[in-house]
Amino acid sequence: MRTAVFGGTFDPVHIGHLMMADEVLHRLSYEQIRFVPARIAPHKADDPGAGPEDRLAMLRIVSADREEFVVDPYEIDRDEVSFTIHTLRYLLSRGEIDGRPGLIIGQDLVDGFDRWREADEIERLADLILVRRPGSDDVRFQRRHALVENVMLPVSATGIRERVQNGLPYRYLVTEGVYDYIRRKGLYQVPSTSM
Ligand code: ATP
């Protein structure tokens, strides 16, 4: 199956992520979006708020009624820092992906991409897919990539976590299932100090 890999912390998964995934499916004719939540993202030193199992559970909720969305717990299960190159090699070794995998990258990550572990090798193994993000500068991405003209939604997981903490509305920034899950589990109420 033609697959685009979508990594991130997804803390929580929100409508910005979902629209991105949908636009990539639609515009670049992938058949599957594979969400791969990071256990510990190398570029985020701070504690992300919710634990890996809750982040995974929220992704499973949004994927449940969408055949093209698949959640892969590979990085969560690995119990160490996640690097994209390892994930790509693992997915390719499993033989579930037809042709080259796509790799979705938000505009805000372009600047740091060269510092990703084995960045050249990532580019060799995957088709990079750049997705625009409100608030990010129009930086030039020097690597070969496809640009998706996605709808710009100024939503971030950080903003949602802050809204929950401050008692502000966030209901329509996530799906109904995720909203219910956050409330049921009492996520993001206080800044947490451990994963
Ligand atoms: P945080 O606020 O915690 O940093 P986030 O909202 O940026 O989280 P991540 O899980 O870090 O979400 O993002 C995964 C990927 O999705 C990244 O490539 C990021 O650039 C992209 N992304 C997140 N939100 C949006 C959005 N609203 N529009 C476009 N891209 C987005």
Coordinates of C-alpha atoms and ligand atoms in Angstrom, one line a residue:
M1 CA 0.0 0.0 0.0
R2 CA 1.3 3.5 -0.8
T3 CA 2.0 4.9 2.6
A4 CA 2.9 8.2 4.0
V5 CA 4.5 8.2 7.5
F6 CA 3.4 10.9 9.9
G7 CA 5.5 11.2 13.1
G8 CA 5.0 13.5 16.0
T9 CA 4.2 13.6 19.7
F10 CA 0.4 14.0 19.1
D11 CA -0.2 15.3 22.5
P12 CA -3.0 15.4 21.7
V13 CA -3.8 14.7 18.1
H14 CA -5.8 17.6 16.8
I15 CA -7.7 18.9 13.7
G16 CA -4.4 20.4 12.3
H17 CA -2.9 16.9 12.1
L18 CA -6.0 15.3 10.7
M19 CA -6.5 17.9 8.0
M20 CA -2.8 17.5 7.0
A21 CA -3.2 13.7 6.8
D22 CA -6.4 14.0 4.7
E23 CA -4.8 16.5 2.3
V24 CA -1.8 14.3 1.8
L25 CA -4.1 11.4 1.0
H26 CA -6.1 13.4 -1.4
R27 CA -3.5 15.4 -3.2
L28 CA -0.6 13.0 -3.4
S29 CA -2.7 9.8 -3.9
Y30 CA -1.3 7.8 -1.0
E31 CA -3.5 5.0 0.2
Q32 CA -2.5 5.1 3.8
I33 CA -1.3 7.5 6.5
R34 CA 0.7 5.8 9.2
F35 CA 0.7 7.8 12.4
V36 CA 3.8 6.9 14.4
P37 CA 3.7 8.7 17.8
A38 CA 7.1 9.3 19.3
R39 CA 7.9 7.9 22.7
I40 CA 10.3 10.8 23.4
A41 CA 10.8 13.2 20.5
P42 CA 14.4 14.1 20.1
H43 CA 13.6 17.7 19.4
K44 CA 11.4 18.2 22.4
A45 CA 13.2 18.3 25.7
D46 CA 10.1 19.1 27.7
D47 CA 7.8 16.6 29.1
P48 CA 4.9 16.3 26.6
G49 CA 2.1 16.2 29.1
A50 CA 0.2 12.9 28.5
G51 CA 1.9 9.6 28.7
P52 CA 2.7 7.5 25.6
E53 CA -0.3 5.2 26.2
D54 CA -2.8 8.0 26.3
R55 CA -1.3 9.6 23.2
L56 CA -1.6 6.3 21.4
A57 CA -5.1 5.8 22.6
M58 CA -6.2 9.2 21.2
L59 CA -4.7 8.3 17.9
R60 CA -6.5 5.0 17.9
I61 CA -9.8 6.8 18.6
V62 CA -9.3 9.1 15.5
S63 CA -8.3 6.2 13.3
A64 CA -11.1 3.9 14.3
D65 CA -13.5 5.1 11.8
R66 CA -11.0 6.0 9.1
E67 CA -9.7 3.0 7.1
E68 CA -6.8 4.9 5.6
F69 CA -5.5 6.0 9.0
V70 CA -3.3 3.5 10.8
V71 CA -1.5 3.9 14.1
D72 CA 1.9 2.2 14.6
P73 CA 3.1 1.8 18.1
Y74 CA 6.7 1.0 17.0
E75 CA 8.3 4.1 18.6
I76 CA 6.2 3.9 21.7
D77 CA 7.1 0.2 22.2
R78 CA 10.8 0.8 21.8
D79 CA 11.5 2.3 25.2
E80 CA 14.2 4.7 24.0
V81 CA 14.5 8.0 22.0
S82 CA 12.8 7.8 18.7
F83 CA 14.7 8.6 15.5
T84 CA 12.9 8.8 12.2
I85 CA 15.6 6.8 10.3
H86 CA 15.1 3.8 12.6
T87 CA 11.3 3.9 12.0
L88 CA 11.7 4.1 8.3
R89 CA 14.1 1.2 8.2
Y90 CA 11.7 -0.8 10.4
L91 CA 8.7 -0.1 8.1
L92 CA 10.7 -0.9 5.0
S93 CA 11.9 -4.1 6.5
R94 CA 8.4 -5.2 7.2
G95 CA 7.6 -5.0 3.5
E96 CA 4.1 -3.5 4.1
I97 CA 4.8 -0.4 2.0
D98 CA 4.6 -0.4 -1.7
G99 CA 7.2 1.8 -3.4
R100 CA 8.9 4.6 -1.5
P101 CA 7.2 5.7 1.7
G102 CA 6.2 9.4 2.0
L103 CA 7.4 11.2 5.1
I104 CA 5.2 14.1 6.3
I105 CA 7.1 17.1 7.7
G106 CA 5.5 20.3 9.1
Q107 CA 7.0 23.5 7.9
D108 CA 8.2 24.3 11.5
L109 CA 10.6 21.3 11.3
V110 CA 12.4 22.3 8.1
D111 CA 15.0 24.4 9.8
G112 CA 16.2 21.6 12.0
F113 CA 15.9 18.8 9.4
D114 CA 19.6 18.7 8.6
R115 CA 20.3 17.9 12.2
W116 CA 18.0 14.8 12.2
R117 CA 20.0 11.6 12.6
E118 CA 21.1 10.4 9.1
A119 CA 19.1 13.1 7.3
D120 CA 20.7 12.2 4.0
E121 CA 19.7 8.6 4.4
I122 CA 16.1 9.7 5.3
E123 CA 15.9 11.6 2.1
R124 CA 17.3 8.6 0.1
L125 CA 14.7 6.2 1.6
A126 CA 11.6 8.4 1.7
D127 CA 9.7 11.0 -0.3
L128 CA 9.6 14.1 1.8
I129 CA 6.2 15.8 2.0
L130 CA 6.2 19.4 3.3
V131 CA 3.1 20.7 4.8
R132 CA 2.5 24.4 5.5
R133 CA 1.8 25.6 8.9
P134 CA 0.4 29.0 10.1
G135 CA 2.9 31.0 12.0
S136 CA 5.9 29.3 10.4
D137 CA 8.2 31.3 8.1
D138 CA 8.3 30.4 4.4
V139 CA 11.7 28.8 4.7
R140 CA 13.3 27.2 1.7
F141 CA 13.6 23.5 2.1
Q142 CA 16.7 22.5 0.2
R143 CA 15.9 18.9 0.0
R144 CA 13.8 17.3 -2.7
H145 CA 10.2 17.3 -1.6
A146 CA 6.5 17.6 -2.5
L147 CA 4.7 20.6 -1.1
V148 CA 1.1 20.2 -0.1
E149 CA -1.1 23.2 -0.4
N150 CA -3.0 22.4 2.8
V151 CA -5.6 24.5 4.5
M152 CA -3.9 26.5 7.2
L153 CA -5.3 25.8 10.7
P154 CA -3.6 27.7 13.5
V155 CA -3.9 24.9 16.0
S156 CA -1.1 23.4 18.1
A157 CA -1.1 20.7 20.7
T158 CA 0.7 23.1 23.1
G159 CA -2.2 25.6 22.6
I160 CA -4.7 22.9 23.4
R161 CA -2.8 21.7 26.5
E162 CA -2.7 25.4 27.7
R163 CA -6.4 25.8 27.0
V164 CA -7.3 22.7 29.1
Q165 CA -5.1 23.9 32.0
N166 CA -6.7 27.4 31.9
G167 CA -10.2 26.1 31.5
L168 CA -10.6 27.7 28.1
P169 CA -12.7 26.0 25.3
Y170 CA -11.0 23.5 23.1
R171 CA -13.8 21.2 22.2
Y172 CA -13.8 21.9 18.4
L173 CA -10.0 21.7 18.1
V174 CA -10.1 18.0 18.5
T175 CA -12.5 15.2 17.5
E176 CA -15.4 14.4 19.7
G177 CA -13.8 11.1 20.8
V178 CA -10.5 12.8 21.7
Y179 CA -12.4 15.5 23.6
D180 CA -14.3 12.9 25.6
Y181 CA -11.0 11.0 26.3
I182 CA -9.2 14.1 27.5
R183 CA -12.1 14.8 29.9
R184 CA -12.6 11.2 31.1
K185 CA -8.9 10.8 31.8
G186 CA -8.4 14.3 33.2
L187 CA -5.5 14.9 30.9
Y188 CA -3.5 18.2 30.8
Q189 CA -5.2 19.6 33.9
V190 CA -1.8 20.3 35.6
P191 CA 1.6 20.5 34.1
S192 CA 2.9 17.0 34.6
T193 CA 6.5 16.3 35.7
S194 CA 6.9 12.7 34.4
M195 CA 5.9 10.7 31.4
Ligands
ATP1 P1 3.3 20.8 20.1 O1 2.5 22.1 20.1 O2 3.2 20.0 21.3 O3 4.7 21.0 19.6 P2 2.2 20.1 17.5 O4 0.8 20.6 17.5 O5 3.2 20.8 16.8 O6 2.6 19.8 19.0 P3 3.3 17.5 16.8 O7 2.8 16.2 17.3 O8 4.5 18.0 17.4 O9 2.1 18.6 17.0 O10 3.3 17.6 15.2 C1 3.5 16.6 14.4 C2 3.6 17.2 13.0 O11 2.5 17.9 12.6 C3 4.8 18.2 12.9 O12 5.4 18.0 11.6 C4 4.1 19.5 12.9 O13 4.8 20.5 12.2 C5 2.8 19.2 12.2 N1 1.6 20.1 12.6 C6 1.1 20.1 13.8 N2 0.0 21.0 13.9 C7 -0.1 21.5 12.6 C8 -1.0 22.5 12.0 N3 -1.9 23.1 12.6 N4 -0.8 22.7 10.7 C9 0.2 22.1 10.0 N5 1.1 21.2 10.5 C10 0.9 20.9 11.8

